[in-house]
């Protein structure tokens, strides 16, 4: 008589776990604008509480209740890309702080420096080739950072919110004045064993979400929905303003997207573009906030000819965003064909 209520309680808990997991997977699978108030948070925000409750029940009612957590853990794994990077870390080491002698990779760093010179000056130890900057510095401060990172031979371009520092020459591409607060574009030429490779660099900084938590209020949901619509319009304007490019070009679009990994806003990018952390990232890839990162809103997207070979994030000296470091191998056009 005692075992029947126990079995009933177990199967009830399993059915509730499966139902809840399906309910959570729907918004993260579809990512509709109207549900951004939910999906702006990492999926574990919604799955961790029931998992903890089930584990507490399991301590007193038997290990069989560990099975109840399986649907929740499965949804968490599928909807989050960071666990894959943890598994990858078993096989691949994180990029070295300073590249080894003879390393021919191109190291690109993306960093929202929060208008703090110390954040950029601290990048010297990572030996970057190109730095894409959001929330940039004043002109004098940016020049000091350029000299600190690359010496007098370095190059810089500064916009109203974005900047580029580079070891190689930069040629700015004119965009509409309306886009300069959240996008800039430039070309650089990288010397290689087969000549020189031209790369289109596009640092971006999309609108920040409202960061509201009172989900029981309708205007909270509306504010997130309006933000997503505005952000889509912003991203569409960026893509429409850029020079035409295709799969055979070297292009990198990256920075602070203020959109989590897997968000449907990235569908506006050409289908052949790949996100570097998904391709080669190791460890904990979340980038915001810096001290306790829970979301991965800082990303680098490239065309296939720019192959990421190492990717990870590191703590910033003073910014509220972590630093994204990616080493790329430039694939020759003839080899790609």
mmCIF file of C-alpha atoms in Angstrom:
data_model
loop_
_atom_site.group_PDB
_atom_site.id
_atom_site.type_symbol
_atom_site.label_atom_id
_atom_site.label_comp_id
_atom_site.label_asym_id
_atom_site.label_seq_id
_atom_site.Cartn_x
_atom_site.Cartn_y
_atom_site.Cartn_z
ATOM 1 C CA UNK A 1 0.000 0.000 0.000
ATOM 2 C CA UNK A 2 2.886 2.325 0.757
ATOM 3 C CA UNK A 3 4.689 1.626 -2.528
ATOM 4 C CA UNK A 4 1.730 2.586 -4.740
ATOM 5 C CA UNK A 5 1.676 6.242 -3.573
ATOM 6 C CA UNK A 6 5.468 6.329 -4.000
ATOM 7 C CA UNK A 7 5.205 5.077 -7.583
ATOM 8 C CA UNK A 8 2.367 7.473 -8.290
ATOM 9 C CA UNK A 9 4.415 10.381 -6.977
ATOM 10 C CA UNK A 10 7.462 9.357 -9.047
ATOM 11 C CA UNK A 11 5.558 9.084 -12.320
ATOM 12 C CA UNK A 12 3.691 12.308 -11.605
ATOM 13 C CA UNK A 13 7.030 14.034 -11.095
ATOM 14 C CA UNK A 14 8.372 12.510 -14.329
ATOM 15 C CA UNK A 15 5.331 13.681 -16.328
ATOM 16 C CA UNK A 16 5.622 17.169 -14.852
ATOM 17 C CA UNK A 17 9.340 17.245 -15.678
ATOM 18 C CA UNK A 18 8.715 16.229 -19.304
ATOM 19 C CA UNK A 19 5.864 18.735 -19.665
ATOM 20 C CA UNK A 20 7.896 21.562 -18.162
ATOM 21 C CA UNK A 21 10.863 20.710 -20.375
ATOM 22 C CA UNK A 22 8.704 20.844 -23.485
ATOM 23 C CA UNK A 23 7.211 24.164 -22.350
ATOM 24 C CA UNK A 24 10.708 25.627 -21.893
ATOM 25 C CA UNK A 25 12.027 24.269 -25.186
ATOM 26 C CA UNK A 26 9.287 25.930 -27.258
ATOM 27 C CA UNK A 27 10.315 29.582 -26.729
ATOM 28 C CA UNK A 28 14.016 28.729 -27.001
ATOM 29 C CA UNK A 29 13.386 26.774 -30.184
ATOM 30 C CA UNK A 30 11.157 29.364 -31.872
ATOM 31 C CA UNK A 31 12.641 32.545 -30.310
ATOM 32 C CA UNK A 32 9.587 34.727 -31.099
ATOM 33 C CA UNK A 33 9.900 38.458 -30.473
ATOM 34 C CA UNK A 34 6.963 38.367 -28.068
ATOM 35 C CA UNK A 35 8.816 35.948 -25.764
ATOM 36 C CA UNK A 36 12.135 37.780 -25.581
ATOM 37 C CA UNK A 37 11.423 38.527 -21.912
ATOM 38 C CA UNK A 38 12.038 34.796 -21.339
ATOM 39 C CA UNK A 39 14.751 33.960 -23.860
ATOM 40 C CA UNK A 40 16.930 36.970 -23.004
ATOM 41 C CA UNK A 41 17.992 34.881 -20.005
ATOM 42 C CA UNK A 42 20.073 31.700 -20.315
ATOM 43 C CA UNK A 43 17.925 28.568 -20.370
ATOM 44 C CA UNK A 44 19.297 27.304 -17.053
ATOM 45 C CA UNK A 45 17.537 30.188 -15.277
ATOM 46 C CA UNK A 46 14.308 28.266 -15.906
ATOM 47 C CA UNK A 47 15.600 24.694 -15.594
ATOM 48 C CA UNK A 48 17.922 24.959 -12.583
ATOM 49 C CA UNK A 49 15.196 25.569 -9.919
ATOM 50 C CA UNK A 50 13.155 22.422 -10.731
ATOM 51 C CA UNK A 51 16.357 20.376 -10.978
ATOM 52 C CA UNK A 52 17.363 21.474 -7.496
ATOM 53 C CA UNK A 53 13.894 20.683 -6.155
ATOM 54 C CA UNK A 54 13.989 17.184 -7.650
ATOM 55 C CA UNK A 55 17.471 16.577 -6.255
ATOM 56 C CA UNK A 56 16.268 17.566 -2.792
ATOM 57 C CA UNK A 57 13.371 15.143 -3.121
ATOM 58 C CA UNK A 58 15.792 12.451 -4.261
ATOM 59 C CA UNK A 59 17.847 12.825 -1.094
ATOM 60 C CA UNK A 60 14.882 11.656 0.955
ATOM 61 C CA UNK A 61 12.954 9.492 -1.496
ATOM 62 C CA UNK A 62 15.559 7.499 -3.409
ATOM 63 C CA UNK A 63 17.968 7.812 -6.309
ATOM 64 C CA UNK A 64 15.283 6.988 -8.853
ATOM 65 C CA UNK A 65 14.331 10.671 -8.782
ATOM 66 C CA UNK A 66 17.579 11.477 -10.527
ATOM 67 C CA UNK A 67 15.837 10.211 -13.661
ATOM 68 C CA UNK A 68 13.286 13.004 -13.292
ATOM 69 C CA UNK A 69 16.031 15.563 -13.932
ATOM 70 C CA UNK A 70 16.986 14.018 -17.281
ATOM 71 C CA UNK A 71 14.421 15.911 -19.461
ATOM 72 C CA UNK A 72 15.405 19.188 -17.796
ATOM 73 C CA UNK A 73 19.124 18.588 -18.236
ATOM 74 C CA UNK A 74 18.594 17.535 -21.854
ATOM 75 C CA UNK A 75 16.783 20.780 -22.690
ATOM 76 C CA UNK A 76 19.480 22.761 -20.916
ATOM 77 C CA UNK A 77 22.194 21.069 -22.961
ATOM 78 C CA UNK A 78 20.413 21.485 -26.296
ATOM 79 C CA UNK A 79 19.473 25.127 -25.749
ATOM 80 C CA UNK A 80 22.931 26.141 -24.522
ATOM 81 C CA UNK A 81 26.142 26.015 -26.558
ATOM 82 C CA UNK A 82 28.564 26.388 -23.659
ATOM 83 C CA UNK A 83 28.451 22.691 -22.570
ATOM 84 C CA UNK A 84 29.733 21.726 -26.017
ATOM 85 C CA UNK A 85 32.730 23.981 -25.462
ATOM 86 C CA UNK A 86 33.391 22.282 -22.126
ATOM 87 C CA UNK A 87 33.496 18.909 -23.882
ATOM 88 C CA UNK A 88 35.761 20.358 -26.549
ATOM 89 C CA UNK A 89 38.162 21.540 -23.845
ATOM 90 C CA UNK A 90 38.908 17.900 -23.019
ATOM 91 C CA UNK A 91 40.496 17.512 -26.471
ATOM 92 C CA UNK A 92 41.706 21.030 -27.277
ATOM 93 C CA UNK A 93 43.621 23.349 -25.010
ATOM 94 C CA UNK A 94 42.644 26.979 -24.590
ATOM 95 C CA UNK A 95 44.599 29.453 -26.737
ATOM 96 C CA UNK A 96 47.927 30.418 -25.177
ATOM 97 C CA UNK A 97 48.117 33.898 -23.704
ATOM 98 C CA UNK A 98 51.043 34.655 -26.004
ATOM 99 C CA UNK A 99 51.289 32.797 -29.284
ATOM 100 C CA UNK A 100 54.187 30.456 -29.766
ATOM 101 C CA UNK A 101 57.094 31.357 -31.997
ATOM 102 C CA UNK A 102 56.254 30.630 -35.623
ATOM 103 C CA UNK A 103 52.483 30.730 -35.084
ATOM 104 C CA UNK A 104 51.060 32.114 -38.337
ATOM 105 C CA UNK A 105 47.480 32.526 -37.092
ATOM 106 C CA UNK A 106 45.684 35.871 -37.086
ATOM 107 C CA UNK A 107 44.617 36.839 -33.561
ATOM 108 C CA UNK A 108 41.520 39.035 -33.402
ATOM 109 C CA UNK A 109 40.112 40.352 -30.147
ATOM 110 C CA UNK A 110 36.661 41.810 -29.599
ATOM 111 C CA UNK A 111 36.151 43.861 -26.471
ATOM 112 C CA UNK A 112 33.560 46.237 -25.093
ATOM 113 C CA UNK A 113 36.024 48.294 -23.085
ATOM 114 C CA UNK A 114 33.350 50.388 -21.333
ATOM 115 C CA UNK A 115 35.247 53.618 -22.191
ATOM 116 C CA UNK A 116 38.085 52.519 -19.883
ATOM 117 C CA UNK A 117 41.690 52.864 -21.175
ATOM 118 C CA UNK A 118 42.928 50.212 -18.732
ATOM 119 C CA UNK A 119 40.728 47.609 -20.450
ATOM 120 C CA UNK A 120 42.540 48.084 -23.766
ATOM 121 C CA UNK A 121 46.005 48.530 -22.322
ATOM 122 C CA UNK A 122 45.640 45.150 -20.595
ATOM 123 C CA UNK A 123 45.280 43.430 -23.989
ATOM 124 C CA UNK A 124 49.018 43.817 -24.636
ATOM 125 C CA UNK A 125 49.768 40.466 -22.982
ATOM 126 C CA UNK A 126 47.558 38.631 -25.497
ATOM 127 C CA UNK A 127 49.595 39.881 -28.482
ATOM 128 C CA UNK A 128 46.614 40.742 -30.743
ATOM 129 C CA UNK A 129 46.799 41.542 -34.453
ATOM 130 C CA UNK A 130 43.437 43.329 -34.630
ATOM 131 C CA UNK A 131 41.171 44.652 -31.876
ATOM 132 C CA UNK A 132 37.484 45.429 -32.498
ATOM 133 C CA UNK A 133 36.366 47.905 -29.836
ATOM 134 C CA UNK A 134 32.937 48.854 -28.560
ATOM 135 C CA UNK A 135 32.253 51.797 -26.221
ATOM 136 C CA UNK A 136 35.511 53.255 -27.431
ATOM 137 C CA UNK A 137 37.949 55.705 -25.839
ATOM 138 C CA UNK A 138 38.629 59.354 -26.450
ATOM 139 C CA UNK A 139 40.915 60.090 -29.393
ATOM 140 C CA UNK A 140 44.020 60.720 -27.262
ATOM 141 C CA UNK A 141 43.381 57.619 -25.141
ATOM 142 C CA UNK A 142 42.871 55.466 -28.239
ATOM 143 C CA UNK A 143 46.171 56.646 -29.709
ATOM 144 C CA UNK A 144 47.938 55.787 -26.479
ATOM 145 C CA UNK A 145 46.386 52.307 -26.626
ATOM 146 C CA UNK A 146 47.497 51.905 -30.262
ATOM 147 C CA UNK A 147 51.090 52.748 -29.426
ATOM 148 C CA UNK A 148 51.000 50.533 -26.348
ATOM 149 C CA UNK A 149 49.724 47.535 -28.351
ATOM 150 C CA UNK A 150 51.509 47.944 -31.686
ATOM 151 C CA UNK A 151 54.062 50.720 -31.367
ATOM 152 C CA UNK A 152 54.375 53.537 -33.894
ATOM 153 C CA UNK A 153 53.742 51.041 -36.720
ATOM 154 C CA UNK A 154 50.159 50.350 -35.609
ATOM 155 C CA UNK A 155 46.986 51.715 -37.180
ATOM 156 C CA UNK A 156 43.677 52.953 -35.773
ATOM 157 C CA UNK A 157 40.223 54.054 -36.860
ATOM 158 C CA UNK A 158 37.815 55.736 -34.475
ATOM 159 C CA UNK A 159 34.050 56.176 -34.697
ATOM 160 C CA UNK A 160 31.556 57.675 -32.276
ATOM 161 C CA UNK A 161 31.143 54.396 -30.346
ATOM 162 C CA UNK A 162 33.319 51.877 -32.196
ATOM 163 C CA UNK A 163 36.987 51.719 -33.085
ATOM 164 C CA UNK A 164 39.552 49.396 -34.645
ATOM 165 C CA UNK A 165 43.188 48.983 -33.668
ATOM 166 C CA UNK A 166 45.364 46.975 -36.027
ATOM 167 C CA UNK A 167 48.898 45.823 -36.690
ATOM 168 C CA UNK A 168 48.101 46.200 -40.401
ATOM 169 C CA UNK A 169 46.939 49.176 -42.511
ATOM 170 C CA UNK A 170 43.262 50.139 -42.285
ATOM 171 C CA UNK A 171 41.065 51.769 -44.906
ATOM 172 C CA UNK A 172 37.729 52.990 -43.607
ATOM 173 C CA UNK A 173 34.567 52.338 -45.611
ATOM 174 C CA UNK A 174 32.065 55.176 -45.501
ATOM 175 C CA UNK A 175 28.655 54.303 -44.092
ATOM 176 C CA UNK A 176 25.557 56.394 -43.587
ATOM 177 C CA UNK A 177 25.930 58.765 -40.624
ATOM 178 C CA UNK A 178 22.879 57.143 -39.018
ATOM 179 C CA UNK A 179 24.832 53.900 -38.566
ATOM 180 C CA UNK A 180 27.997 55.273 -36.999
ATOM 181 C CA UNK A 181 26.746 54.837 -33.433
ATOM 182 C CA UNK A 182 26.468 51.068 -33.799
ATOM 183 C CA UNK A 183 28.503 50.001 -36.826
ATOM 184 C CA UNK A 184 31.659 50.808 -38.747
ATOM 185 C CA UNK A 185 33.481 49.074 -41.584
ATOM 186 C CA UNK A 186 37.057 48.971 -42.797
ATOM 187 C CA UNK A 187 39.413 46.866 -44.887
ATOM 188 C CA UNK A 188 42.822 45.634 -43.965
ATOM 189 C CA UNK A 189 45.451 43.691 -45.875
ATOM 190 C CA UNK A 190 47.180 40.767 -44.144
ATOM 191 C CA UNK A 191 50.522 39.533 -45.537
ATOM 192 C CA UNK A 192 50.595 35.761 -46.054
ATOM 193 C CA UNK A 193 52.884 33.188 -47.637
ATOM 194 C CA UNK A 194 50.746 33.396 -50.783
ATOM 195 C CA UNK A 195 50.732 37.178 -51.058
ATOM 196 C CA UNK A 196 48.218 39.338 -49.204
ATOM 197 C CA UNK A 197 44.661 38.738 -48.031
ATOM 198 C CA UNK A 198 42.102 41.533 -47.858
ATOM 199 C CA UNK A 199 39.692 41.352 -44.904
ATOM 200 C CA UNK A 200 36.490 43.301 -44.369
ATOM 201 C CA UNK A 201 36.232 44.235 -40.674
ATOM 202 C CA UNK A 202 32.817 45.145 -39.276
ATOM 203 C CA UNK A 203 32.640 45.904 -35.541
ATOM 204 C CA UNK A 204 29.063 46.303 -34.274
ATOM 205 C CA UNK A 205 27.304 47.327 -31.074
ATOM 206 C CA UNK A 206 23.550 46.757 -31.067
ATOM 207 C CA UNK A 207 20.995 48.302 -28.715
ATOM 208 C CA UNK A 208 21.042 47.051 -25.130
ATOM 209 C CA UNK A 209 17.939 45.245 -23.806
ATOM 210 C CA UNK A 210 15.889 46.947 -21.070
ATOM 211 C CA UNK A 211 17.080 44.510 -18.349
ATOM 212 C CA UNK A 212 13.706 44.274 -16.667
ATOM 213 C CA UNK A 213 12.741 41.385 -14.399
ATOM 214 C CA UNK A 214 9.109 42.018 -13.421
ATOM 215 C CA UNK A 215 7.735 39.397 -15.816
ATOM 216 C CA UNK A 216 4.336 39.534 -14.134
ATOM 217 C CA UNK A 217 3.765 42.980 -15.698
ATOM 218 C CA UNK A 218 2.602 43.248 -19.298
ATOM 219 C CA UNK A 219 4.621 46.377 -20.034
ATOM 220 C CA UNK A 220 7.790 44.425 -19.206
ATOM 221 C CA UNK A 221 7.010 41.968 -22.005
ATOM 222 C CA UNK A 222 6.102 44.828 -24.339
ATOM 223 C CA UNK A 223 9.379 46.648 -23.655
ATOM 224 C CA UNK A 224 11.369 43.536 -24.580
ATOM 225 C CA UNK A 225 9.310 42.997 -27.732
ATOM 226 C CA UNK A 226 9.777 46.611 -28.824
ATOM 227 C CA UNK A 227 13.495 46.291 -28.154
ATOM 228 C CA UNK A 228 13.757 43.201 -30.349
ATOM 229 C CA UNK A 229 11.893 44.883 -33.218
ATOM 230 C CA UNK A 230 14.185 47.936 -32.986
ATOM 231 C CA UNK A 231 17.266 45.723 -32.803
ATOM 232 C CA UNK A 232 16.185 43.777 -35.899
ATOM 233 C CA UNK A 233 15.708 47.018 -37.811
ATOM 234 C CA UNK A 234 19.129 48.140 -36.633
ATOM 235 C CA UNK A 235 20.812 44.898 -37.724
ATOM 236 C CA UNK A 236 19.013 44.904 -41.075
ATOM 237 C CA UNK A 237 20.240 48.448 -41.691
ATOM 238 C CA UNK A 238 23.791 47.371 -40.898
ATOM 239 C CA UNK A 239 23.711 44.427 -43.284
ATOM 240 C CA UNK A 240 22.115 46.473 -46.067
ATOM 241 C CA UNK A 241 24.752 49.186 -45.741
ATOM 242 C CA UNK A 242 27.787 46.916 -46.014
ATOM 243 C CA UNK A 243 29.626 46.261 -49.289
ATOM 244 C CA UNK A 244 28.458 43.122 -51.064
ATOM 245 C CA UNK A 245 30.422 40.010 -50.151
ATOM 246 C CA UNK A 246 30.151 36.290 -50.742
ATOM 247 C CA UNK A 247 31.517 32.986 -49.502
ATOM 248 C CA UNK A 248 34.905 33.536 -51.193
ATOM 249 C CA UNK A 249 35.623 36.786 -49.323
ATOM 250 C CA UNK A 250 37.329 37.319 -45.965
ATOM 251 C CA UNK A 251 34.788 39.001 -43.697
ATOM 252 C CA UNK A 252 34.445 39.322 -39.940
ATOM 253 C CA UNK A 253 31.381 40.830 -38.266
ATOM 254 C CA UNK A 254 31.701 40.970 -34.522
ATOM 255 C CA UNK A 255 31.330 42.821 -31.294
ATOM 256 C CA UNK A 256 28.651 43.349 -28.686
ATOM 257 C CA UNK A 257 25.409 42.145 -30.275
ATOM 258 C CA UNK A 258 23.398 42.387 -27.050
ATOM 259 C CA UNK A 259 21.683 39.206 -28.200
ATOM 260 C CA UNK A 260 22.320 35.760 -26.775
ATOM 261 C CA UNK A 261 23.824 32.893 -28.741
ATOM 262 C CA UNK A 262 21.221 31.105 -30.822
ATOM 263 C CA UNK A 263 18.978 34.143 -31.124
ATOM 264 C CA UNK A 264 17.056 34.418 -34.383
ATOM 265 C CA UNK A 265 18.435 37.890 -35.002
ATOM 266 C CA UNK A 266 21.538 36.221 -36.422
ATOM 267 C CA UNK A 267 19.486 34.700 -39.228
ATOM 268 C CA UNK A 268 19.965 38.030 -41.004
ATOM 269 C CA UNK A 269 23.589 37.028 -41.569
ATOM 270 C CA UNK A 270 24.379 35.035 -44.740
ATOM 271 C CA UNK A 271 23.922 31.297 -44.240
ATOM 272 C CA UNK A 272 27.595 30.598 -44.976
ATOM 273 C CA UNK A 273 28.839 32.662 -42.020
ATOM 274 C CA UNK A 274 29.905 30.830 -38.866
ATOM 275 C CA UNK A 275 30.191 31.916 -35.237
ATOM 276 C CA UNK A 276 33.718 31.400 -33.955
ATOM 277 C CA UNK A 277 32.943 30.146 -30.457
ATOM 278 C CA UNK A 278 30.530 27.529 -31.766
ATOM 279 C CA UNK A 279 33.226 26.359 -34.179
ATOM 280 C CA UNK A 280 36.292 26.344 -31.924
ATOM 281 C CA UNK A 281 35.410 27.731 -28.491
ATOM 282 C CA UNK A 282 36.656 26.081 -25.324
ATOM 283 C CA UNK A 283 35.599 26.556 -21.719
ATOM 284 C CA UNK A 284 33.030 28.988 -20.400
ATOM 285 C CA UNK A 285 32.211 31.259 -23.321
ATOM 286 C CA UNK A 286 29.762 33.640 -21.658
ATOM 287 C CA UNK A 287 30.970 37.226 -21.768
ATOM 288 C CA UNK A 288 28.629 39.363 -19.638
ATOM 289 C CA UNK A 289 28.869 40.479 -16.925
ATOM 290 C CA UNK A 290 32.616 40.067 -16.680
ATOM 291 C CA UNK A 291 32.967 38.831 -13.101
ATOM 292 C CA UNK A 292 30.046 36.394 -13.214
ATOM 293 C CA UNK A 293 29.288 35.881 -16.931
ATOM 294 C CA UNK A 294 25.944 34.230 -17.701
ATOM 295 C CA UNK A 295 25.181 35.262 -21.309
ATOM 296 C CA UNK A 296 27.255 35.173 -24.493
ATOM 297 C CA UNK A 297 26.435 38.433 -26.233
ATOM 298 C CA UNK A 298 29.952 39.180 -27.538
ATOM 299 C CA UNK A 299 30.560 37.144 -30.683
ATOM 300 C CA UNK A 300 32.654 37.015 -33.855
ATOM 301 C CA UNK A 301 31.115 35.781 -37.119
ATOM 302 C CA UNK A 302 33.259 35.036 -40.171
ATOM 303 C CA UNK A 303 33.105 33.685 -43.682
ATOM 304 C CA UNK A 304 34.496 30.155 -44.283
ATOM 305 C CA UNK A 305 37.895 31.399 -45.494
ATOM 306 C CA UNK A 306 38.585 32.670 -41.979
ATOM 307 C CA UNK A 307 38.763 29.412 -40.049
ATOM 308 C CA UNK A 308 38.777 29.751 -36.225
ATOM 309 C CA UNK A 309 41.331 27.386 -34.730
ATOM 310 C CA UNK A 310 41.263 28.601 -31.116
ATOM 311 C CA UNK A 311 38.664 30.646 -29.273
ATOM 312 C CA UNK A 312 37.965 31.534 -25.661
ATOM 313 C CA UNK A 313 37.005 34.411 -23.375
ATOM 314 C CA UNK A 314 39.067 35.878 -20.557
ATOM 315 C CA UNK A 315 38.317 38.246 -17.718
ATOM 316 C CA UNK A 316 38.738 41.947 -18.376
ATOM 317 C CA UNK A 317 40.894 44.168 -16.206
ATOM 318 C CA UNK A 318 38.096 46.665 -15.603
ATOM 319 C CA UNK A 319 35.267 46.420 -18.155
ATOM 320 C CA UNK A 320 31.887 44.815 -17.495
ATOM 321 C CA UNK A 321 32.424 42.586 -20.564
ATOM 322 C CA UNK A 322 34.904 39.748 -20.899
ATOM 323 C CA UNK A 323 37.448 39.706 -23.716
ATOM 324 C CA UNK A 324 36.802 37.426 -26.713
ATOM 325 C CA UNK A 325 40.029 36.083 -28.259
ATOM 326 C CA UNK A 326 40.042 34.128 -31.527
ATOM 327 C CA UNK A 327 42.966 32.809 -33.576
ATOM 328 C CA UNK A 328 42.153 32.400 -37.263
ATOM 329 C CA UNK A 329 43.740 30.507 -40.093
ATOM 330 C CA UNK A 330 43.280 32.236 -43.444
ATOM 331 C CA UNK A 331 42.427 29.592 -46.016
ATOM 332 C CA UNK A 332 43.776 30.407 -49.503
ATOM 333 C CA UNK A 333 41.148 30.828 -52.189
ATOM 334 C CA UNK A 334 42.545 28.020 -54.322
ATOM 335 C CA UNK A 335 42.511 25.606 -51.369
ATOM 336 C CA UNK A 336 38.908 26.429 -50.480
ATOM 337 C CA UNK A 337 37.805 25.775 -54.049
#
